[in-house]
């Protein structure tokens, strides 16, 4: 796992990381969110989100801008991807 971009919020208590992994010669991007806001540290890792770096960066910044925590990261990422690829008629 190679970290591409890291964003810290809440005085470093919430960290968002965009990372890359190479599988079968294809680079895929994922996001890791770590929160130390509460008693126990909380972490969410979502791998293999996309092969498009720009899309992954936009998603990372949206998560950080909206202070998405690890407990809801999966649902928010799923909704973002679904909304991004929904065709309006």
Coordinates of C-alpha atoms in Angstrom, one line a residue:
X1 CA 0.0 0.0 0.0
X2 CA 1.5 3.3 -1.1
X3 CA 0.1 6.5 0.4
X4 CA -0.6 9.2 -2.2
X5 CA -2.3 11.9 -0.2
X6 CA -3.0 12.4 3.5
X7 CA -5.4 14.9 5.1
X8 CA -5.6 15.6 8.8
X9 CA -8.6 17.3 10.4
X10 CA -9.7 17.9 14.1
X11 CA -6.1 18.7 15.0
X12 CA -4.8 15.5 13.6
X13 CA -7.4 13.3 15.4
X14 CA -9.0 12.3 12.1
X15 CA -6.7 11.3 9.2
X16 CA -7.8 10.5 5.6
X17 CA -5.4 8.7 3.3
X18 CA -5.6 8.0 -0.4
X19 CA -3.5 5.0 -1.2
X20 CA -2.7 2.9 -4.3
X21 CA -2.1 -0.8 -4.7
X22 CA -1.0 -2.6 -7.9
X23 CA -2.7 -5.9 -8.8
X24 CA -2.0 -7.7 -12.1
X25 CA -0.3 -4.6 -13.4
X26 CA -3.3 -2.3 -12.7
X27 CA -3.1 0.5 -10.2
X28 CA -6.2 0.7 -8.0
X29 CA -6.9 3.3 -5.4
X30 CA -8.5 3.1 -1.9
X31 CA -9.1 5.2 1.1
X32 CA -8.3 4.8 4.8
X33 CA -9.9 6.8 7.5
X34 CA -8.6 6.7 11.1
X35 CA -10.3 8.5 14.0
X36 CA -8.9 9.1 17.5
X37 CA -11.8 11.3 18.6
X38 CA -13.4 8.9 21.0
X39 CA -12.1 6.4 23.6
X40 CA -11.1 3.7 21.2
X41 CA -9.4 4.4 17.8
X42 CA -11.6 3.7 14.9
X43 CA -10.5 2.8 11.4
X44 CA -12.1 2.1 8.0
X45 CA -10.2 0.9 4.9
X46 CA -12.0 0.7 1.6
X47 CA -9.8 -0.9 -1.1
X48 CA -10.1 -1.1 -4.9
X49 CA -12.5 1.8 -5.2
X50 CA -11.3 3.0 -8.7
X51 CA -8.5 3.0 -11.1
X52 CA -9.0 6.7 -11.8
X53 CA -6.8 8.9 -9.6
X54 CA -8.8 12.1 -10.1
X55 CA -12.0 10.4 -9.1
X56 CA -10.3 9.0 -6.0
X57 CA -8.9 12.4 -5.0
X58 CA -12.3 14.1 -5.4
X59 CA -13.8 11.4 -3.2
X60 CA -11.1 11.8 -0.6
X61 CA -11.6 15.6 -0.4
X62 CA -15.3 15.2 -0.2
X63 CA -15.0 12.8 2.8
X64 CA -12.6 15.2 4.6
X65 CA -14.6 18.3 3.8
X66 CA -17.7 16.6 5.3
X67 CA -15.9 15.1 8.2
X68 CA -17.0 11.6 7.4
X69 CA -16.0 9.2 10.2
X70 CA -14.9 5.6 9.8
X71 CA -18.3 4.3 11.2
X72 CA -20.1 5.7 8.2
X73 CA -17.4 5.7 5.5
X74 CA -18.6 2.6 3.7
X75 CA -22.1 3.9 3.2
X76 CA -21.0 7.4 2.1
X77 CA -18.5 6.0 -0.3
X78 CA -21.1 3.7 -1.8
X79 CA -23.6 6.5 -2.2
X80 CA -20.9 8.7 -3.8
X81 CA -19.9 6.1 -6.3
X82 CA -23.6 5.3 -7.1
X83 CA -24.4 9.0 -7.6
X84 CA -21.4 9.5 -9.8
X85 CA -22.4 6.8 -12.2
X86 CA -26.1 7.3 -12.3
X87 CA -27.4 8.4 -15.6
X88 CA -30.2 11.0 -15.4
X89 CA -32.7 10.7 -18.2

